[in-house]
Short mmCIF file of C-alpha atoms and ligand atoms in Angstrom, two decimals:
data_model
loop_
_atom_site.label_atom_id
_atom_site.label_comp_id
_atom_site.label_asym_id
_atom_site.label_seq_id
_atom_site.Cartn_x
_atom_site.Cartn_y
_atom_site.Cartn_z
CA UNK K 1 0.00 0.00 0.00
CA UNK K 2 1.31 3.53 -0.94
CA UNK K 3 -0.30 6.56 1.42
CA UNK K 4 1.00 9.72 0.75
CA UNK K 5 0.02 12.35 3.81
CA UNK K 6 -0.37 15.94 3.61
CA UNK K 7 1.29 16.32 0.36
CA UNK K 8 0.34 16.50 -3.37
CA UNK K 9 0.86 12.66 -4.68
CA UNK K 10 2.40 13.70 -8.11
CA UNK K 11 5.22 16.03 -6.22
CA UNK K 12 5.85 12.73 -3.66
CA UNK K 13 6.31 10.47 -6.89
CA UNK K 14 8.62 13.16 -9.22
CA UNK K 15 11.43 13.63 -5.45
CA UNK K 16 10.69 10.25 -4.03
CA UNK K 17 10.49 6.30 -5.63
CA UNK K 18 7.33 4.40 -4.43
CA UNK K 19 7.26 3.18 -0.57
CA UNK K 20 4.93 0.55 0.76
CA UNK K 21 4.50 2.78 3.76
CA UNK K 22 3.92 6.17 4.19
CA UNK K 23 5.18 9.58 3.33
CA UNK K 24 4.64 12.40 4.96
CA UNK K 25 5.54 15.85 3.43
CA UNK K 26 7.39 18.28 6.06
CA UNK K 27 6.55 16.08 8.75
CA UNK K 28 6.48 16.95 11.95
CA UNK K 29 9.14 15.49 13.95
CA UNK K 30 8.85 18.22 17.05
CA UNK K 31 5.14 15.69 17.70
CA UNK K 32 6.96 13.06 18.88
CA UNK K 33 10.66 14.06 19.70
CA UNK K 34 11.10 14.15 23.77
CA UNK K 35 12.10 18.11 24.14
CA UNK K 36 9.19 18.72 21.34
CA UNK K 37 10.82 21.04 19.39
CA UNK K 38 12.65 21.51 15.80
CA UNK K 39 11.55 21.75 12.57
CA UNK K 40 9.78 19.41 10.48
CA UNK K 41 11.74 15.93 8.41
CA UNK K 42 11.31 17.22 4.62
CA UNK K 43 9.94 13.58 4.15
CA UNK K 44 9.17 11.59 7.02
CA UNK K 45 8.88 7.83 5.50
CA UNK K 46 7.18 5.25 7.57
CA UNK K 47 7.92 1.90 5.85
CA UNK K 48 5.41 -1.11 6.57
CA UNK K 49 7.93 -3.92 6.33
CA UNK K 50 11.90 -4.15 5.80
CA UNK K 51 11.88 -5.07 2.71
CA UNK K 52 9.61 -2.10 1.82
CA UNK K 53 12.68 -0.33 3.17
CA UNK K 54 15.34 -1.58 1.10
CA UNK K 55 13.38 -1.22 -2.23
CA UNK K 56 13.01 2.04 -1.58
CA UNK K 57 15.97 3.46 -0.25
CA UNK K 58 17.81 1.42 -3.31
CA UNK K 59 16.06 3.49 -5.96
CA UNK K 60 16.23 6.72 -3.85
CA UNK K 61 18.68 9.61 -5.12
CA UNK K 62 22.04 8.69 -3.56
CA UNK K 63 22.34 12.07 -3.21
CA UNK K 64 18.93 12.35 -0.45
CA UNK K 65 20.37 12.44 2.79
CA UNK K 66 18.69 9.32 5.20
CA UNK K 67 18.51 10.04 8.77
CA UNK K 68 16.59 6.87 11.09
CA UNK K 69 15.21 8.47 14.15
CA UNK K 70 13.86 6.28 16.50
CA UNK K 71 11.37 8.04 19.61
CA UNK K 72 13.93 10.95 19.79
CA UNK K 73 15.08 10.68 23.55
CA UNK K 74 18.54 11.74 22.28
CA UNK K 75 17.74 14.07 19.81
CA UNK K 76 17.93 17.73 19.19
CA UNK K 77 16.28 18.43 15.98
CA UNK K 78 17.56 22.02 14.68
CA UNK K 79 14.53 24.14 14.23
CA UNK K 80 15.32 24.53 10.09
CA UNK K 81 14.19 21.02 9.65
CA UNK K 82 16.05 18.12 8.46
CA UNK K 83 16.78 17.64 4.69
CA UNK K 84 16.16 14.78 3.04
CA UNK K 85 14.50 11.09 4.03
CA UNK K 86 13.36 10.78 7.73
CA UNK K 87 12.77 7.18 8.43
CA UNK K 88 10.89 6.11 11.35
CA UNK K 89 9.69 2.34 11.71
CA UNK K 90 6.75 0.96 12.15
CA UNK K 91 4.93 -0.62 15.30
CA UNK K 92 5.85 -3.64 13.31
CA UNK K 93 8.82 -3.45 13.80
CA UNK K 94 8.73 -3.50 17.10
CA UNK K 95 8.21 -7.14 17.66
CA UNK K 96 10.32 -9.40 20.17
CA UNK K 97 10.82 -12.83 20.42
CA UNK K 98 12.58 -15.27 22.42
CA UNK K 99 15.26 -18.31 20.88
CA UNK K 100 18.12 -20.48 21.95
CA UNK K 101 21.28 -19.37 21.74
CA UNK K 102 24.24 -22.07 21.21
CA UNK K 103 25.20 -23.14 24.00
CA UNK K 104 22.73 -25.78 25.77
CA UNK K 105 20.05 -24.24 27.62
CA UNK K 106 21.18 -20.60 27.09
CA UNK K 107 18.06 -18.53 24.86
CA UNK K 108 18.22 -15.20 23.17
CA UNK K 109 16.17 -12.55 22.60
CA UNK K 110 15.16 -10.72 19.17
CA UNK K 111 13.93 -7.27 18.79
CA UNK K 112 12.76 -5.60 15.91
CA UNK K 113 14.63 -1.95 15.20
CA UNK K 114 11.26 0.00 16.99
CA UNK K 115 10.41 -2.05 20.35
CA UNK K 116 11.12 -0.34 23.09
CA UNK K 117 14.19 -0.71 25.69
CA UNK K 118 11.49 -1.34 28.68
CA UNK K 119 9.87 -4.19 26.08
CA UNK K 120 12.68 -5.94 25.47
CA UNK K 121 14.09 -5.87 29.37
CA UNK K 122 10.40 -7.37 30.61
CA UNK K 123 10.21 -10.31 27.61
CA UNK K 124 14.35 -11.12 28.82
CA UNK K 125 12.86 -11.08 32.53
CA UNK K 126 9.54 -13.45 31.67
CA UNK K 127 12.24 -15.60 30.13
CA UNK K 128 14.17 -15.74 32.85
CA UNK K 129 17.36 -14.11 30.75
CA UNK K 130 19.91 -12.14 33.24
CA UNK K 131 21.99 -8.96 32.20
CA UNK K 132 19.69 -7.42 29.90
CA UNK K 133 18.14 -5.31 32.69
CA UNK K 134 19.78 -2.25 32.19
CA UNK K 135 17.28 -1.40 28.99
CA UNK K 136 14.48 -0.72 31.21
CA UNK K 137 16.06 2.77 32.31
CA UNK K 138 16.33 3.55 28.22
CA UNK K 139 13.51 5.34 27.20
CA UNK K 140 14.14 4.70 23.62
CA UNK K 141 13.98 2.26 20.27
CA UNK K 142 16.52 -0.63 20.47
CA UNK K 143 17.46 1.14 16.86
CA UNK K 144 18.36 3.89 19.08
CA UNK K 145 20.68 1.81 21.87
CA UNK K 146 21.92 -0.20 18.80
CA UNK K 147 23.54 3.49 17.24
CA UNK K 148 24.16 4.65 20.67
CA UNK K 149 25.87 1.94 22.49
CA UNK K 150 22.94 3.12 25.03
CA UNK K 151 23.86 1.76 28.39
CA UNK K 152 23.89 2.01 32.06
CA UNK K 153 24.70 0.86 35.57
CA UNK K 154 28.30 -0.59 33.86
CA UNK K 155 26.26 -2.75 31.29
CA UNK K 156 25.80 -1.17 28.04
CA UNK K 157 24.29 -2.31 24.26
CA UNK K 158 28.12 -3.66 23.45
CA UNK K 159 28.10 -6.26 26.10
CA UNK K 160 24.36 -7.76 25.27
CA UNK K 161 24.34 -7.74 21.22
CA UNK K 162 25.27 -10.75 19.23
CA UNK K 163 24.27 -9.17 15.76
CA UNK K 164 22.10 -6.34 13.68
CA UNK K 165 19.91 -7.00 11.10
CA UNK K 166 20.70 -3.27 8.83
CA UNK K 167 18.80 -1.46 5.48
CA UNK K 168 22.39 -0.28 4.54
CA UNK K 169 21.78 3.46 2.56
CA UNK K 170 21.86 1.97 -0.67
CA UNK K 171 18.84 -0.49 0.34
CA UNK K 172 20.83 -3.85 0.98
CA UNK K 173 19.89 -5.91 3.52
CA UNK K 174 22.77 -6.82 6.51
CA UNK K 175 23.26 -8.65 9.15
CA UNK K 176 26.46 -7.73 10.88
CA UNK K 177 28.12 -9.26 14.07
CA UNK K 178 28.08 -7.23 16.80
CA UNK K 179 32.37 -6.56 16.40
CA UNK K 180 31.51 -4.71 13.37
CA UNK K 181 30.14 -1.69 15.22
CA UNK K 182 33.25 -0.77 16.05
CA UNK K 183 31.77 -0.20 19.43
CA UNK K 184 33.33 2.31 22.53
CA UNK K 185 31.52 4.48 25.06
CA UNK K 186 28.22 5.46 23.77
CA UNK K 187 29.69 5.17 20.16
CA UNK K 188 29.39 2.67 17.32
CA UNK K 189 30.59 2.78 13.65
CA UNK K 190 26.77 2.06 12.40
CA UNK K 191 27.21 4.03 8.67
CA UNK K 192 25.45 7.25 7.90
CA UNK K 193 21.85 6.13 6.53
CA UNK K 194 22.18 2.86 7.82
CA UNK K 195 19.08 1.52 9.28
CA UNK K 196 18.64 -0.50 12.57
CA UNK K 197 15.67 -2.89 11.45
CA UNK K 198 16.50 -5.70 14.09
CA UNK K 199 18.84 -7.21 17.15
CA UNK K 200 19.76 -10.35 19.06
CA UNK K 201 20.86 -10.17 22.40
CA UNK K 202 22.07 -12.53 24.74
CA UNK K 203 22.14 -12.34 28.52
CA UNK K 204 22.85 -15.42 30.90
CA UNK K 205 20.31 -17.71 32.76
CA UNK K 206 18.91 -16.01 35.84
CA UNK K 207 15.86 -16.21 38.42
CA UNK K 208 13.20 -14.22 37.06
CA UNK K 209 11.85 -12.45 40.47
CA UNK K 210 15.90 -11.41 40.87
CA UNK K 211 15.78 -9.68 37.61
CA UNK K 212 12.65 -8.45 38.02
CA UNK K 213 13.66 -6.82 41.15
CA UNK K 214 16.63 -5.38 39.53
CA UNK K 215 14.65 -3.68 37.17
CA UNK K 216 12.23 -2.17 39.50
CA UNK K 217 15.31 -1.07 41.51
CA UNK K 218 16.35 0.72 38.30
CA UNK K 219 12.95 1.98 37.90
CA UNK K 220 13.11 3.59 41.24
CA UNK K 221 16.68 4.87 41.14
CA UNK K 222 15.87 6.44 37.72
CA UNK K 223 12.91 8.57 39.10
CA UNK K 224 14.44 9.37 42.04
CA UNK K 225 17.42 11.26 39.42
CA UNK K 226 16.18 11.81 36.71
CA UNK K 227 13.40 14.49 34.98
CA UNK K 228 11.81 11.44 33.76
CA UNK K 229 8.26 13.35 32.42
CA UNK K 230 9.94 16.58 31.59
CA UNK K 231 10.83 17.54 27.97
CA UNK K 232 14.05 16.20 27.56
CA UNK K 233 17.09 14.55 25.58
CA UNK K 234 18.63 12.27 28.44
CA UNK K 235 22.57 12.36 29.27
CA UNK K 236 23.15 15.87 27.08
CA UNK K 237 27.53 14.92 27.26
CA UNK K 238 29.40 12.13 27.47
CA UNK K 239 30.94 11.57 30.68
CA UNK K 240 34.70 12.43 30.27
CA UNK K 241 37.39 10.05 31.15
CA UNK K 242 37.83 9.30 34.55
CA UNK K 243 34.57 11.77 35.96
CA UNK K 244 30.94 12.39 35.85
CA UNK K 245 29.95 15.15 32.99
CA UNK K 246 27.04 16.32 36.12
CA UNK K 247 29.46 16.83 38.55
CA UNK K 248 31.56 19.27 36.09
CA UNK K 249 28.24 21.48 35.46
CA UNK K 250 27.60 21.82 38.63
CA UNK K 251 31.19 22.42 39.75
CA UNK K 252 30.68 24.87 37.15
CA UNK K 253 27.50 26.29 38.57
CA UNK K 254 25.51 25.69 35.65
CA UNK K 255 22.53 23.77 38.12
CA UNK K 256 19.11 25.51 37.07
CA UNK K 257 20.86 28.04 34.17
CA UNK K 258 18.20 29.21 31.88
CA UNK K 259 18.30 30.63 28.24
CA UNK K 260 14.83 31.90 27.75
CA UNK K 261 12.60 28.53 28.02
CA UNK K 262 15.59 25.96 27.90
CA UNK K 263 17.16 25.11 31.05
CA UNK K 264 19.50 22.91 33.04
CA UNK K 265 17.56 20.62 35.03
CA UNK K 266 17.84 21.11 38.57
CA UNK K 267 17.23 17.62 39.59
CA UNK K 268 20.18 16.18 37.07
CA UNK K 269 22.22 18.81 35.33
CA UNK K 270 23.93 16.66 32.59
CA UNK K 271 19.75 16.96 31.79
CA UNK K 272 18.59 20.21 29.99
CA UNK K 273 14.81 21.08 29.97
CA UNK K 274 12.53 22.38 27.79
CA UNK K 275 10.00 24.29 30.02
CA UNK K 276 7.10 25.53 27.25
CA UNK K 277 8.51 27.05 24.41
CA UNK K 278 12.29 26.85 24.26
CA UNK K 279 13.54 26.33 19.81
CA UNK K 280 16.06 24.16 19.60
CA UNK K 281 18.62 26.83 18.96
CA UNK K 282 17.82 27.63 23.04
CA UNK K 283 18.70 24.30 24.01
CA UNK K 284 21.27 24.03 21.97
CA UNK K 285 23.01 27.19 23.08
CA UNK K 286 22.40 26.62 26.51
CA UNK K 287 24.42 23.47 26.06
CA UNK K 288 27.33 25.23 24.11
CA UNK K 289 27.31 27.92 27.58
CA UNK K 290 27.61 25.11 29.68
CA UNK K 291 30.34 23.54 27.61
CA UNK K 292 31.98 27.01 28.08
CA UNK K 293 31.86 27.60 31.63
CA UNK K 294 32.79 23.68 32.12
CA UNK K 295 35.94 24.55 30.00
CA UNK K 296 36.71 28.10 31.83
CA UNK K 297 36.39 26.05 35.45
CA UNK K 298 37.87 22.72 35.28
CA UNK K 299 39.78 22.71 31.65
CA UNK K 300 37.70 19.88 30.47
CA UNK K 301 35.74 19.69 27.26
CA UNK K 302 32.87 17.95 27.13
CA UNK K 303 31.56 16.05 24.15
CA UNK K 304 27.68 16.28 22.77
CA UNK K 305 26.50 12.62 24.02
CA UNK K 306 22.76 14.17 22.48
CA UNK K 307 22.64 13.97 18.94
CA UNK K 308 21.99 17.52 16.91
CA UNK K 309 20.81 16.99 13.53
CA UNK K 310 18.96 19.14 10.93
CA UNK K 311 19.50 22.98 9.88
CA UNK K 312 19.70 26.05 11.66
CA UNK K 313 15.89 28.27 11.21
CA UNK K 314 16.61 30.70 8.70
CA UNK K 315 16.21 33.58 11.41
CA UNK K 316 19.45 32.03 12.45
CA UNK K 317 20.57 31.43 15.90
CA UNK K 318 17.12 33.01 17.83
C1 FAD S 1 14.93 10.36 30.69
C2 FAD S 1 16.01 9.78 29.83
C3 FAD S 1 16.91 8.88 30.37
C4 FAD S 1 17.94 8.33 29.58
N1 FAD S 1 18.84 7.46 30.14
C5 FAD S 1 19.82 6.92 29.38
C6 FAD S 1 20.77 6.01 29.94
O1 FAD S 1 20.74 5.67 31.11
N2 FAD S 1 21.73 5.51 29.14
C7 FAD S 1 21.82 5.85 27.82
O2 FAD S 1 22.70 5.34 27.12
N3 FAD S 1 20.92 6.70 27.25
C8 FAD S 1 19.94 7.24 28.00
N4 FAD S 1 19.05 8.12 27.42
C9 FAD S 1 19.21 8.48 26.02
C10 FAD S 1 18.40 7.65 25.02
O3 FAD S 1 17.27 7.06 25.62
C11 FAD S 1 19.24 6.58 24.34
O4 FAD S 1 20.34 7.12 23.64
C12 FAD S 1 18.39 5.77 23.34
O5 FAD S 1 19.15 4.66 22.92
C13 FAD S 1 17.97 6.58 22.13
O6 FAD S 1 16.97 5.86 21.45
P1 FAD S 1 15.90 6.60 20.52
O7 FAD S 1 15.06 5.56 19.89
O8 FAD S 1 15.19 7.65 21.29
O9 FAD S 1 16.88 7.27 19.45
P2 FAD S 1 16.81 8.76 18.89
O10 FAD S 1 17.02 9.74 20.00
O11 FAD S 1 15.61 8.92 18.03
O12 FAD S 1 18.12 8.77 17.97
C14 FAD S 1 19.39 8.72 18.58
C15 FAD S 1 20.41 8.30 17.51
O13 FAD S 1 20.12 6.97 17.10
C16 FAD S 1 19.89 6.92 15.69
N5 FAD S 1 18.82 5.93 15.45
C17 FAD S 1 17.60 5.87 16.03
N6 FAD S 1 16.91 4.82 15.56
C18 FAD S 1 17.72 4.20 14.66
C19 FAD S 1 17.59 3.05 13.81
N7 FAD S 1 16.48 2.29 13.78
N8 FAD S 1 18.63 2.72 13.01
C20 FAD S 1 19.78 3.46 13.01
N9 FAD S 1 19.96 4.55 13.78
C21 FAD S 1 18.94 4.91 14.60
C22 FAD S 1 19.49 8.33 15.29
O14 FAD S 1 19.81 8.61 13.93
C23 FAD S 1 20.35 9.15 16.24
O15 FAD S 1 21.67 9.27 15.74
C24 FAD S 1 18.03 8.68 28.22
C25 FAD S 1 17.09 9.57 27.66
C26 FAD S 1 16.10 10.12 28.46
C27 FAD S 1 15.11 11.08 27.84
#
């Protein structure tokens, strides 16, 4: 089935090849994205199946840029939009499933490139699968923790992945072991355009009520710290070698800075805040102060951990 939404079918099919899916023209991202702001994906594409995907990103201009976005919770979009193909997957995609791994009695678990982290943390628990726990603090897509090396409590996406299924740019389909990824801290080598469409993980055999416990011990810990129903992006910087990227800001005295609606969250400050009606360009430059008075107080430099994509509002910097 081709839908095309809000846009004029014969100016979808002259810029874009056909897409079981849908297409969506200057669609909003800022709807779904956790701070809620930024300008819209010149075509947001919402394929209904992978291989849906692949046809259509092989005949697509190799000149479109292809961003995957998964529910945004390390996002900033810029508030000029982002150029190109926006691909976001489907609830279909979001599927998990449980299998044996290789050695005797040891089982895996198989996500598709939209379930959520929580998702695939409670199916590894009601299989009694250890060491996959840490995904139920990740408020995002496993697509997301699969770019991101997304991880916490010591554990991260490195230490759990076997392989990635992957709609490589130029539409082939991949599946890659996990070495591939080139992975370090919160860092893989996934290629530009490259496509998260599905995981395996593996975790060890454990008691279900233990890891069950665990992750409502994670639950608890994470609401106690963490803005977890503000608008938000998660960990805004890397944690430098060696220290804690919070303690720096607010070393720095950078707890509770504001730049008009954007703000450094007084409960966690490596967390800014969107409070109403911060742009992007707010939060972004609220981050880029804080990188500066982090610098001017302690000499370190801290690295974007949030991922900034799109184009600056033609107004500029507001
Ligand atoms: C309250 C809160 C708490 C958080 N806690 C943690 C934490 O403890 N540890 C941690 O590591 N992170 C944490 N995060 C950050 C975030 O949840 C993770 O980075 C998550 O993995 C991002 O997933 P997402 O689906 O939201 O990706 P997005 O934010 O949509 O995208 C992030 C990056 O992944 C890429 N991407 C998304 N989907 C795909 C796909 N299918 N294929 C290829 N690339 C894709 C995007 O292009 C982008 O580069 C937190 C965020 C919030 C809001």
């Amino acid at each position: 089935m081709v839908e095309h939404v809000g846009v004029e079918v014969s100016a979808v099919c002259t810029a874009l090849p056909p897409l079981r899916g849908t297409v969506e023209h200057q669609g909003s991202l800022a709807d779904f994205i956790w701070f809620r702001t930024g300008g819209p994906a010149e075509w947001l594409v919402r394929p209904d199946d992978v291989q849906g995907l692949a046809a259509f990103l092989a005949a697509l201009d190799p000149e479109v840029p292809v961003l995957p976005v998964g529910v945004g919770s390390n996002l900033i979009v810029r508030d000029g939009g982002v150029p190109g193909v926006v691909v976001r997957l489907p609830k279909a995609m979001a599927k998990v499933t449980i299998e044996p791994g290789i050695k005797e009695g040891s089982r895996r678990v198989r996500a598709g490139g939209a379930a959520m982290g929580i998702t695939v943390a409670s199916a590894a628990r009601d299989a009694g699968i250890a060491g996959l726990e840490f995904l139920r603090g990740i408020p995002g897509t496993i697509g997301g923790a699969v770019r991101m090396n997304a991880g916490a409590y010591g554990r991260d996406t490195s230490n759990i992945l076997i392989e990635v299924t992957l709609v490589t740019r130029n539409g082939t389909v991949e599946t890659w072991p996990a070495a591939k990824l080139g992975y370090t801290y919160r860092h893989s080598e996934l290629p530009a355009g490259a496509v998260v469409v599905e995981a395996l993980f593996e975790g060890t055999p454990g008691d279900k009520a233990e890891i069950g416990a665990e992750m409502d011990r994670i639950a608890a810990e994470r609401e106690a710290s963490q803005p977890l129903r503000s608008r938000t992006g998660g960990s805004t910087f890397k944690n430098p070698d060696g220290g804690k990227a919070w303690a720096l800001i607010d070393a720095a005295g950078c707890r509770g800075l504001r730049r008009g609606d954007a703000q450094v969250s007084e409960k966690h400050c490596n967390f800014l805040l969107n409070l109403g009606n911060a742009s992007s360009a707010d939060i972004e430059a609220l981050g880029e102060e804080v990188r500066a008075r982090v610098k001017a107080q302690s000499g370190v430099e801290l690295e974007w951990e949030i991922q900034r994509v799109g184009m600056l509002a033609d107004d500029g910097d507001k």
